[in-house]
Tab-separated table of C-alpha atoms in Angstrom:
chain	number	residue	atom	x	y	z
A	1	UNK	CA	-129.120	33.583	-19.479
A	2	UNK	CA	-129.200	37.208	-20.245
A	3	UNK	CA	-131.778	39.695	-19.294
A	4	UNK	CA	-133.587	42.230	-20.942
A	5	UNK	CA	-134.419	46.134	-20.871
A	6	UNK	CA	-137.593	47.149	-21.655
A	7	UNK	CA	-137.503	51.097	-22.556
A	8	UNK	CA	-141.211	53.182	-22.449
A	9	UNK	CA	-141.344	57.106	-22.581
A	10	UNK	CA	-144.935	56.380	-20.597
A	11	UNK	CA	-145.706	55.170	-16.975
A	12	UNK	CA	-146.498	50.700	-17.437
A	13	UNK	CA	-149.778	50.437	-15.740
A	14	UNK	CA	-149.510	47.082	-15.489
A	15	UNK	CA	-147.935	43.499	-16.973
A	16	UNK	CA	-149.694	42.974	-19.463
A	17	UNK	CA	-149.005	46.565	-21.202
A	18	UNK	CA	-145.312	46.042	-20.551
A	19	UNK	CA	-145.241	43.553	-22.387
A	20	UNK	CA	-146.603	45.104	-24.657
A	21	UNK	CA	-144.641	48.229	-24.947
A	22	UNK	CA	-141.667	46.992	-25.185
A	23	UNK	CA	-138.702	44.721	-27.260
A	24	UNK	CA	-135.388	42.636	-25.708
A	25	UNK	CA	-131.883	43.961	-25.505
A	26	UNK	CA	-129.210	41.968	-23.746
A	27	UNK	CA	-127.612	43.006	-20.945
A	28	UNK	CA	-125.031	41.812	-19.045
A	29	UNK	CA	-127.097	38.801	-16.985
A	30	UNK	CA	-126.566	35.177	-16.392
A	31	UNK	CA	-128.529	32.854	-14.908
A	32	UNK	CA	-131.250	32.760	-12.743
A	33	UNK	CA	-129.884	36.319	-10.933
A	34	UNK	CA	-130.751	39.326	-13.197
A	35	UNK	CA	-128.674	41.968	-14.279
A	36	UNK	CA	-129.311	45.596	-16.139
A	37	UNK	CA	-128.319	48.442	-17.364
A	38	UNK	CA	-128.684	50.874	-14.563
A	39	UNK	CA	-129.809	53.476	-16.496
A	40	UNK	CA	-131.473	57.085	-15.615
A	41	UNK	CA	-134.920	55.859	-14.261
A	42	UNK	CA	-136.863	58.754	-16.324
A	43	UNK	CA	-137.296	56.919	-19.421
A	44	UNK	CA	-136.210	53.329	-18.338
A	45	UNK	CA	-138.564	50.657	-17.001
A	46	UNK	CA	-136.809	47.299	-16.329
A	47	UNK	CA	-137.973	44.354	-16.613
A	48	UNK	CA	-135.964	40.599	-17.192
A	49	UNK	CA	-136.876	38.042	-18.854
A	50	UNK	CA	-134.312	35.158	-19.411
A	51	UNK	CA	-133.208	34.417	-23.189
A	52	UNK	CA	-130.417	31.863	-24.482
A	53	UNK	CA	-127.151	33.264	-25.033
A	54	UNK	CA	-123.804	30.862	-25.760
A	55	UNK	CA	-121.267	32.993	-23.952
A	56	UNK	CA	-121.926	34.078	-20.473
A	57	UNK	CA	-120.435	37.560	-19.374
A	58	UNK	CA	-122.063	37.764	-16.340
A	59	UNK	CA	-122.852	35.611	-13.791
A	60	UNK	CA	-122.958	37.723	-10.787
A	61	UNK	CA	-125.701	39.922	-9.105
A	62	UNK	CA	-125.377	43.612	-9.906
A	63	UNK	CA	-123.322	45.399	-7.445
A	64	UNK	CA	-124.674	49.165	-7.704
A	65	UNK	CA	-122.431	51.854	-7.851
A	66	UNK	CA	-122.521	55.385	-5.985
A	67	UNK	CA	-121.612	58.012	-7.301
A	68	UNK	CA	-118.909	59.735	-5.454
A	69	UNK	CA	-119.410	57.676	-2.277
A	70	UNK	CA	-117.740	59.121	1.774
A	71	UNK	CA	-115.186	56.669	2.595
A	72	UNK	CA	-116.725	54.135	5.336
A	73	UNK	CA	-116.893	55.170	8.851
A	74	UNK	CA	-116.385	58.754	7.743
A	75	UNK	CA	-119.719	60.199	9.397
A	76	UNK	CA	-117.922	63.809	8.969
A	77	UNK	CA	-117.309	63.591	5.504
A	78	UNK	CA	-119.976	64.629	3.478
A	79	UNK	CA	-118.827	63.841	-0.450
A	80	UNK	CA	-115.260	62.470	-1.838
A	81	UNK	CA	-115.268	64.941	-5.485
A	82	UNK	CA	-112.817	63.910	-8.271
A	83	UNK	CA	-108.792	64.869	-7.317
A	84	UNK	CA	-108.440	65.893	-10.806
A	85	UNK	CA	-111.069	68.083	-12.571
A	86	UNK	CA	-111.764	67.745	-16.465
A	87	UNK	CA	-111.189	70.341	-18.783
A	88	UNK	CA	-113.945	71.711	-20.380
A	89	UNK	CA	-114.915	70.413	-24.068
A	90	UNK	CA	-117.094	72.555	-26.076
A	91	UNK	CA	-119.717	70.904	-28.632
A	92	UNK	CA	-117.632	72.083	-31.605
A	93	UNK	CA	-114.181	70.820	-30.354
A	94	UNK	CA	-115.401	67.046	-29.881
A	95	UNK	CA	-117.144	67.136	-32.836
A	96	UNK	CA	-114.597	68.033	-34.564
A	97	UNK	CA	-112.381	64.962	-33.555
A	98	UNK	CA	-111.095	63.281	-36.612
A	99	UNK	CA	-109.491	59.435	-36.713
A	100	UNK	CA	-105.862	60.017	-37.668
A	101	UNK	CA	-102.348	57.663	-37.674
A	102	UNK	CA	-99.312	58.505	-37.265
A	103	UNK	CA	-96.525	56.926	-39.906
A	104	UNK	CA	-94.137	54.163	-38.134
A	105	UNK	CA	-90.872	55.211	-39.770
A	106	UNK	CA	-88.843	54.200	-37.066
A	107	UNK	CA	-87.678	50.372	-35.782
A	108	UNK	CA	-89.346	51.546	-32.677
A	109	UNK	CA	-92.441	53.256	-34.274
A	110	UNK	CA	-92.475	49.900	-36.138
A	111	UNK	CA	-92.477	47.253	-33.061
A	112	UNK	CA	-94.705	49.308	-31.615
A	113	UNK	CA	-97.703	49.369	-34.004
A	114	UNK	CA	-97.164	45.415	-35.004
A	115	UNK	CA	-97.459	44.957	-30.968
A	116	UNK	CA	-100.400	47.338	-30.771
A	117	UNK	CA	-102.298	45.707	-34.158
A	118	UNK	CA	-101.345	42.451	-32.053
A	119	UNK	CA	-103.354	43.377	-28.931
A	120	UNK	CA	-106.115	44.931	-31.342
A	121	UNK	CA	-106.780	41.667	-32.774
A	122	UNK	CA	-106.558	39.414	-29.365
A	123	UNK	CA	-108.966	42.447	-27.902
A	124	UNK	CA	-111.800	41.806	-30.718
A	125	UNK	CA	-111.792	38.478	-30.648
A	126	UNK	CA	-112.188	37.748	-27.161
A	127	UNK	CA	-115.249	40.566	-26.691
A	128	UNK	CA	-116.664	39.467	-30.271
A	129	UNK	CA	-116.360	42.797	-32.062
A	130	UNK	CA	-117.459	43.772	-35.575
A	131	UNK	CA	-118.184	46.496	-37.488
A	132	UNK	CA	-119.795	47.337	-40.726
A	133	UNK	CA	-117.342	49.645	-42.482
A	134	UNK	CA	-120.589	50.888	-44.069
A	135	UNK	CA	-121.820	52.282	-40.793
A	136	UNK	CA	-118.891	53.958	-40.675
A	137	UNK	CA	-118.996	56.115	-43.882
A	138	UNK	CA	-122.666	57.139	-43.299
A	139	UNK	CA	-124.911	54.302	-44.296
A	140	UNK	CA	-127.961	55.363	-42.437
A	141	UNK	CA	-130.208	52.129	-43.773
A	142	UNK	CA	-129.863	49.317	-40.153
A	143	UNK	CA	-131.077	46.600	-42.280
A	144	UNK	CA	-128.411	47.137	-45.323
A	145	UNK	CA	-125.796	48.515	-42.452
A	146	UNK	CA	-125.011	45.812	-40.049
A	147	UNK	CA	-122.639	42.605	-40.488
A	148	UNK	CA	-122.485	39.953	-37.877
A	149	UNK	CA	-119.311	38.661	-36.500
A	150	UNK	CA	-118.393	35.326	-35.456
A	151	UNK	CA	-120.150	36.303	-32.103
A	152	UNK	CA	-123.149	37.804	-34.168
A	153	UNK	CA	-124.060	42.138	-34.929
A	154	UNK	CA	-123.061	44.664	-31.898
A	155	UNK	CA	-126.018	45.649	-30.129
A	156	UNK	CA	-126.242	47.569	-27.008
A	157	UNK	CA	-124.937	44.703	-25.178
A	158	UNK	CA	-121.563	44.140	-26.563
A	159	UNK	CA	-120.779	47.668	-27.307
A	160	UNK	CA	-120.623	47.836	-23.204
A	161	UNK	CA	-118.595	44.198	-23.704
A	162	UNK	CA	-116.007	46.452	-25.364
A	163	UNK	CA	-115.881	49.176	-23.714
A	164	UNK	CA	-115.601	47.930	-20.406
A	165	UNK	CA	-112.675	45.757	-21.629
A	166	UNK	CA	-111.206	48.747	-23.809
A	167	UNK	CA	-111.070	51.202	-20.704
A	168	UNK	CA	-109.562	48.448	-18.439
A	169	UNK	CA	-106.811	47.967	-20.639
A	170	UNK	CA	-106.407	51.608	-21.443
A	171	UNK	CA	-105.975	52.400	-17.591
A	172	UNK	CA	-103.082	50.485	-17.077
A	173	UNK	CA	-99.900	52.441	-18.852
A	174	UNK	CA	-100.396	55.664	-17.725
A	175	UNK	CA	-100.051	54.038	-14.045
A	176	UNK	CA	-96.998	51.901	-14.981
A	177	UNK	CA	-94.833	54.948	-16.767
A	178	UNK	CA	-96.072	57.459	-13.979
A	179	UNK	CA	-94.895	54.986	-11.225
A	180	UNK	CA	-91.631	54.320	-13.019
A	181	UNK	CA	-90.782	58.060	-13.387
A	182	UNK	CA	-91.660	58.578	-10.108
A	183	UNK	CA	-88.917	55.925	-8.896
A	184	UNK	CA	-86.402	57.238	-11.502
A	185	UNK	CA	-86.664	60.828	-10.097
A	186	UNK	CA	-86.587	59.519	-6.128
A	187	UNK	CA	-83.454	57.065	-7.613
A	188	UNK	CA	-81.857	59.650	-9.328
A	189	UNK	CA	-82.295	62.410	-7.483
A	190	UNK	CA	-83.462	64.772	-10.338
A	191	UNK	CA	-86.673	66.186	-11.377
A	192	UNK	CA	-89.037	64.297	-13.807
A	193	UNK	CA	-90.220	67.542	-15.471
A	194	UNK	CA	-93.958	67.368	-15.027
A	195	UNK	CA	-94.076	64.210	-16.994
A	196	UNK	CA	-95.467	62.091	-13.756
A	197	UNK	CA	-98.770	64.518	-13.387
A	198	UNK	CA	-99.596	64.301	-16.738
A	199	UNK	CA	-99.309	60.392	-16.995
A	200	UNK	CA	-101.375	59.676	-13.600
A	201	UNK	CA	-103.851	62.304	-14.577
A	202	UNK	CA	-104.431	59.991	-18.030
A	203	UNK	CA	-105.020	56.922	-16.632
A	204	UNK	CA	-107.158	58.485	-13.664
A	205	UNK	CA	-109.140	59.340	-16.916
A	206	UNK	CA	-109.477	56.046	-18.170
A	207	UNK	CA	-110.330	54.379	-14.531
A	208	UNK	CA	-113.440	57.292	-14.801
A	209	UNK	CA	-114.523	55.854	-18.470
A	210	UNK	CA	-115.002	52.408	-16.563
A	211	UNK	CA	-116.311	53.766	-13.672
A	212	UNK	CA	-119.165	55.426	-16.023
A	213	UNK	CA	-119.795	52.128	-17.735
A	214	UNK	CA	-119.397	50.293	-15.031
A	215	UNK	CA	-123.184	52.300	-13.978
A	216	UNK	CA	-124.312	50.738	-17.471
A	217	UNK	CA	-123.853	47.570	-16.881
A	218	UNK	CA	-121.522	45.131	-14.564
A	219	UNK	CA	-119.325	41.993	-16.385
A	220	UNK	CA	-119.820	38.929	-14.428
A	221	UNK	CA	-117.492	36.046	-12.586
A	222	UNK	CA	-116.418	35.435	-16.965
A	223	UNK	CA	-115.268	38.753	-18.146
A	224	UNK	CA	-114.050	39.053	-14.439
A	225	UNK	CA	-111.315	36.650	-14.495
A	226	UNK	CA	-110.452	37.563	-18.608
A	227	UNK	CA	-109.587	40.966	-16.902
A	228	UNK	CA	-107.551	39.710	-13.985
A	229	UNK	CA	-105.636	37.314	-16.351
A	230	UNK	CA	-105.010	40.513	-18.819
A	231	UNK	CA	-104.053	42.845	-16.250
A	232	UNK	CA	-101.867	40.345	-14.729
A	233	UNK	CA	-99.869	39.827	-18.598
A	234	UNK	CA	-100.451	43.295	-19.157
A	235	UNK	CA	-99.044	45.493	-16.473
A	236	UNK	CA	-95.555	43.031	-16.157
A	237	UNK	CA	-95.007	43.542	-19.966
A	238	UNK	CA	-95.327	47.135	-19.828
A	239	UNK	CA	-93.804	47.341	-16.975
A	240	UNK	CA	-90.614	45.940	-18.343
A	241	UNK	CA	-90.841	47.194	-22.173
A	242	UNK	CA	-90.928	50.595	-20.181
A	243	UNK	CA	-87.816	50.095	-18.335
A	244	UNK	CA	-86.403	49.274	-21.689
A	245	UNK	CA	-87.544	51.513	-24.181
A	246	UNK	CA	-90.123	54.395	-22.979
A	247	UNK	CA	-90.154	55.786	-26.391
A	248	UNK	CA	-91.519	52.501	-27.600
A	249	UNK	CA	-93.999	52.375	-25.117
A	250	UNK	CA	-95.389	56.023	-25.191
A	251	UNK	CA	-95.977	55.236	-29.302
A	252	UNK	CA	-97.066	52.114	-28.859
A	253	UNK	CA	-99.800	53.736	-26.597
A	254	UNK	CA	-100.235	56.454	-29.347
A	255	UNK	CA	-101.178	54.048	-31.449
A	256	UNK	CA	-103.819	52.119	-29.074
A	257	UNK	CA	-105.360	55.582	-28.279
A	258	UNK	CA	-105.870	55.750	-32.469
A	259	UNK	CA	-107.649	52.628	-32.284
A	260	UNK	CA	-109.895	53.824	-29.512
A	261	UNK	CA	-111.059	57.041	-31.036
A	262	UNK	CA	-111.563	54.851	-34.680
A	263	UNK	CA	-113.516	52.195	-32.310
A	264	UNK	CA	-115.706	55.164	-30.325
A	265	UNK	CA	-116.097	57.166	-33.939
A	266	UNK	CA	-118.217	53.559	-34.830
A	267	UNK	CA	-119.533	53.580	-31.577
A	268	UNK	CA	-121.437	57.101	-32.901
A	269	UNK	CA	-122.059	56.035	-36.280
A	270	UNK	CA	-124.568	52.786	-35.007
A	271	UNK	CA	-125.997	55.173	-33.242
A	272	UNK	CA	-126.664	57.139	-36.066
A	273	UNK	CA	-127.446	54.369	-38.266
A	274	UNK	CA	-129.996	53.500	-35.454
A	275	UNK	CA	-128.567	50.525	-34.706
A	276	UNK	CA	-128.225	50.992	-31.295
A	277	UNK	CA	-132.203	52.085	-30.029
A	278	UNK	CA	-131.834	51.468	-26.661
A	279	UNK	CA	-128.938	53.986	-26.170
A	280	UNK	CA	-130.647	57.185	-28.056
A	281	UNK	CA	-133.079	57.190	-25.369
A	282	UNK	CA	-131.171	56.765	-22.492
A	283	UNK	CA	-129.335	59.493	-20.339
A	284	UNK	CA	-125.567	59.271	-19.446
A	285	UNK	CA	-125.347	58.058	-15.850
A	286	UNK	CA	-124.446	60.826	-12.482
A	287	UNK	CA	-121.343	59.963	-12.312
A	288	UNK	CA	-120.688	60.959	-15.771
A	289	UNK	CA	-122.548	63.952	-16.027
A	290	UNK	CA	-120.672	65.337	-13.006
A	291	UNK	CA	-117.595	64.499	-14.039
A	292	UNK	CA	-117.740	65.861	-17.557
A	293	UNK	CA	-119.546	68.724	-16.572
A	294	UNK	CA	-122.163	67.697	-19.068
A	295	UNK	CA	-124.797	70.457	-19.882
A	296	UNK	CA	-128.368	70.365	-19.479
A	297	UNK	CA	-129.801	68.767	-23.222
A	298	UNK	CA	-126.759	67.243	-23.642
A	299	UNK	CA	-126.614	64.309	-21.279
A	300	UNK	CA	-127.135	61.395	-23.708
A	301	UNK	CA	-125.463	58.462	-24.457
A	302	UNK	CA	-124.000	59.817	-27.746
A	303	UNK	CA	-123.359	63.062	-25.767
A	304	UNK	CA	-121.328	60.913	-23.569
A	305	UNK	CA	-119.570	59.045	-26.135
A	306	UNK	CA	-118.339	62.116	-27.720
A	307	UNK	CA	-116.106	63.034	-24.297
A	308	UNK	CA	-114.720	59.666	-24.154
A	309	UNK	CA	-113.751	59.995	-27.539
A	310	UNK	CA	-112.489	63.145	-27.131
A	311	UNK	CA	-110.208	62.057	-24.282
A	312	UNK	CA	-109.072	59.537	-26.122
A	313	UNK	CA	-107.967	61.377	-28.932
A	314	UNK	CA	-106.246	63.870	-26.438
A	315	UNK	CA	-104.766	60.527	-25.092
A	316	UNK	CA	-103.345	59.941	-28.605
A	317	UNK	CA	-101.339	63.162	-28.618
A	318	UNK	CA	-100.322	63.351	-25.191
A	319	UNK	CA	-98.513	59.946	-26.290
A	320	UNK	CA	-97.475	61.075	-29.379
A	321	UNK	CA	-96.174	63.866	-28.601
A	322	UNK	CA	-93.960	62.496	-25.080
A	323	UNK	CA	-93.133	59.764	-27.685
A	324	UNK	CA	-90.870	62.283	-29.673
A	325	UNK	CA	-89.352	63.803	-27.282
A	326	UNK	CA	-86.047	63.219	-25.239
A	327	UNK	CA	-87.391	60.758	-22.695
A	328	UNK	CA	-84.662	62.062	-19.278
A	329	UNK	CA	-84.192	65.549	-20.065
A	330	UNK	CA	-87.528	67.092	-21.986
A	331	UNK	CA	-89.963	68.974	-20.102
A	332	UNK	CA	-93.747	67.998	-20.583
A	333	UNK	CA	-95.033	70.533	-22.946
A	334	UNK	CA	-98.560	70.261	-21.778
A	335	UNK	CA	-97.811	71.689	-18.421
A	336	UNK	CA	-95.445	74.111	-19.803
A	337	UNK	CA	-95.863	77.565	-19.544
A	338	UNK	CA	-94.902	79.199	-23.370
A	339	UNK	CA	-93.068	82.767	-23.658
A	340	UNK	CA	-94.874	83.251	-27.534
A	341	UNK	CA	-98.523	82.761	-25.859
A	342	UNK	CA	-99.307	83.909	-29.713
A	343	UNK	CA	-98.420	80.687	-31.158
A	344	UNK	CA	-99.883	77.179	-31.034
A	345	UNK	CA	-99.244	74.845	-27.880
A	346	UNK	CA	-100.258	71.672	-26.256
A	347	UNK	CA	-102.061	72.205	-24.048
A	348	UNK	CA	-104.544	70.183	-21.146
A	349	UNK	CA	-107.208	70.985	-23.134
A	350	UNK	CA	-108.006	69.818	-26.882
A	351	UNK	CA	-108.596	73.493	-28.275
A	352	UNK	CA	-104.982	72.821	-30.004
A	353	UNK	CA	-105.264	69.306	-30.606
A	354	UNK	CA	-102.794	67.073	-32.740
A	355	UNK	CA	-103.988	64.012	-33.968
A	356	UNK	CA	-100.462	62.653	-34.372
A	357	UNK	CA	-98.820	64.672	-32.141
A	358	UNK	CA	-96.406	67.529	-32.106
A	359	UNK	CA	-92.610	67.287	-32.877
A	360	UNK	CA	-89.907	68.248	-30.415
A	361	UNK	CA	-88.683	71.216	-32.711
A	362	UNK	CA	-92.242	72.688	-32.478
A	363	UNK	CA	-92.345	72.479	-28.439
A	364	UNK	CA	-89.290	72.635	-27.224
C-alpha cells in the first residue's frame, strides 16, 4: 500500500480541512508502515492514507537521514563536511546543458553503446519508465502531454523510482576503474597520472545524488534486493571488461552519462509541463543545498535537478574524453595544468564543457 503527501502553503487547523486541502501522490510506502517524502517541512504537511498499488517498492519503515552526521562515539567531533567540495555552477552554465551523442565509429565505440542501449532498456523496464516525447519538445498542455507505460504515467513517485536506481548504478564505475588504477600503479610501480582522483571524485558524486534522494524518499525490502542483485552483476562485469579493455569501458560510461542527462532533461520538462505538482513546491533537501552550494531562491526541486544534470553531463565528458586518450601513458587533462592558459581546456568545472568530449590532439 502506498502512502500519500498532502502539500498546503497554509497551517491545517484540523482533519477535516486537510482533507480538504489537499490531493494523493505516491510515495514510496507499503503496507500498514507509512513512508514519505521527507521533504522541507515549510510547505509540506504529511499525511498517509493507504491506496492500492500492484508493485510494492517499499516495504520498510523510513530510516531518516542526517545530514552530515559525527561518526558514533565521536563526542569531540562536531560535523563530518564533504572530502571533496563541488565546483561552483552558475545559473547560465547548467542551463545551458544540451543532450548530445557521441558517433560509435569504432568496434569498441560500437560494443560499447549496444551494451549501454542494453542496460538502458533492462533499467526502464524494471523501474517502469516512460516518457512522452511531447513533454520533451515543449508541450506545456498535462492532459495532451503524458503517455502511460506498461507501469502507468511518471508521477512524483516513480521519477524518485528512477533516480534512485539511476544514481546507484551510476556510482559504481568510477569506484571499479579508480580501484583498478590504483592497483596498476602500486603493481607497476609507476604513476597513474591523476587519472585515480578524478575517477573517485565522480563516483563520490554520484553516491551524493543518492544520498540527496535518498532524503526524498527511501526504496523498500523490493527495490532493496533489485539493487543488491544489480550491484552484485554489475560491479564483477565491469570489473573484468575494465581489466580488458578500459577504453571500452570509459565510452561505454560516456554513453550511460548521455542517457542520464537526456533522462534528467525530461525530468525538467514534466516539471514544466506541470506534470509533476508536488515537486514545484517543494525545496531541495539540506544535504543538497549544502553540498551544491545552492543559493538562496534557488533551492527547488528543478533547481536541484539542474546540478545533477549538470554533473552528469560533466560525467559524460570526463568519460569521453579519458575514453580517447592513451589509457597507461596520458595524463588526465582535467587536473592538468596548461602552458596556453589562453586557449580552451577541460577543466573540473563545466565553464568549458564538451558534450562529446575532447580529442587527444586538442589536450595533449
Amino acid at each position: 500500500m502506498y502512502g500519500t503527501i498532502r502539500i498546503t502553503k497554509t497551517p491545517l487547523s484540523s482533519k477535516a480541512s486537510a482533507a480538504k486541502l489537499t490531493q494523493a501522490a505516491q510515495t514510496f510506502c507499503y503496507g500498514a508502515k507509512p513512508l514519505s517524502f521527507a521533504l522541507r517541512p515549510s510547505t509540506a504537511a504529511f499525511q498517509h492514507n493507504a491506496v492500492s498499488s500492484k508493485r510494492p517498492f517499499s516495504s520498510t519503515a523510513r530510516t531518516q537521514l542526517d545530514v552530515f552526521p559525527p561518526p558514533a562515539n565521536a563526542p569531540n567531533i562536531k560535523v563530518t563536511p564533504p572530502a571533496w567540495h563541488h565546483p561552483v555552477y552558475t545559473e547560465k552554465q547548467m542551463n545551458d546543458i544540451t543532450i548530445a551523442h557521441r558517433a560509435a565509429t569504432t568496434l569498441s565505440d560500437k560494443v560499447a553503446l549496444t551494451m549501454m542501449r542494453l542496460l538502458r532498456m533492462g533499467m526502464d523496464f524494471f523501474t517502469g519508465y516512460s516518457h512522452d516525447h511531447a513533454v520533451s519538445r515543449g508541450t506545456k498542455n498535462p492532459a495532451a502531454a503524458r503517455r502511460a507505460g506498461w507501469y502507468g504515467p511518471m508521477d512524483e513517485r516513480k521519477w524518485l523510482i528512477r533516480c534512485v536506481f539511476l544514481e546507484s548504478v551510476a556510482g559504481v564505475p568510477g569506484m571499479v576503474a579508480a580501484s583498478l588504477r590504483h592497483l596498476h600503479s602500486i603493481r607497476r610501480l609507476e604513476r597513474d597520472n591523476g587519472w585515480i582522483e578524478t575517477l573517485l571524485e565522480e563516483a563520490y558524486n554520484e553516491r551524493m545524488h543518492l544520498l540527496t534522494f535518498l532524503k526524498m524518499a527511501e526504496p523498500g525490502r523490493f527495490m532493496r534486493a533489485m539493487l543488491l542483485g544489480a550491484q552484485g552483476v554489475w560491479y564483477n562485469a565491469l570489473f573484468f571488461s575494465y581489466l580488458l579493455s578500459p577504453r571500452t569501458c570509459h565510452r561505454f560510461v560516456g554513453y550511460l552519462e548521455e542517457e542520464a542527462v537526456i533522462t534528467y532533461t525530461r525530468f525538467l520538462a514534466e516539471i514544466d509541463a506541470g506534470n509533476l505538482p508536488l515537486f514545484e513546491k517543494t525545496q531541495a533537501p539540506e544535504i543538497a543545498v549544502r553540498y551544491w552550494n545552492m543559493p538562496e531562491g534557488k533551492q527547488g526541486i528543478r533547481d536541484l535537478i539542474l546540478y545533477i544534470r549538470a554533473d552528469e553531463a560533466k560525467h559524460r565528458e570526463v568519460n569521453h574524453t579519458l575514453g580517447n586518450l592513451a589509457q597507461r601513458e596520458d595524463p588526465n587533462p582535467f587536473v592538468s595544468e596548461y602552458k596556453d592558459e589562453a586557449r580552451r581546456h577541460p577543466g573540473k568545472g563545466i565553464e568549458n564543457i564538451k558534450g562529446t568530449g575532447w580529442e587527444r590532439e586538442d589536450v595533449i
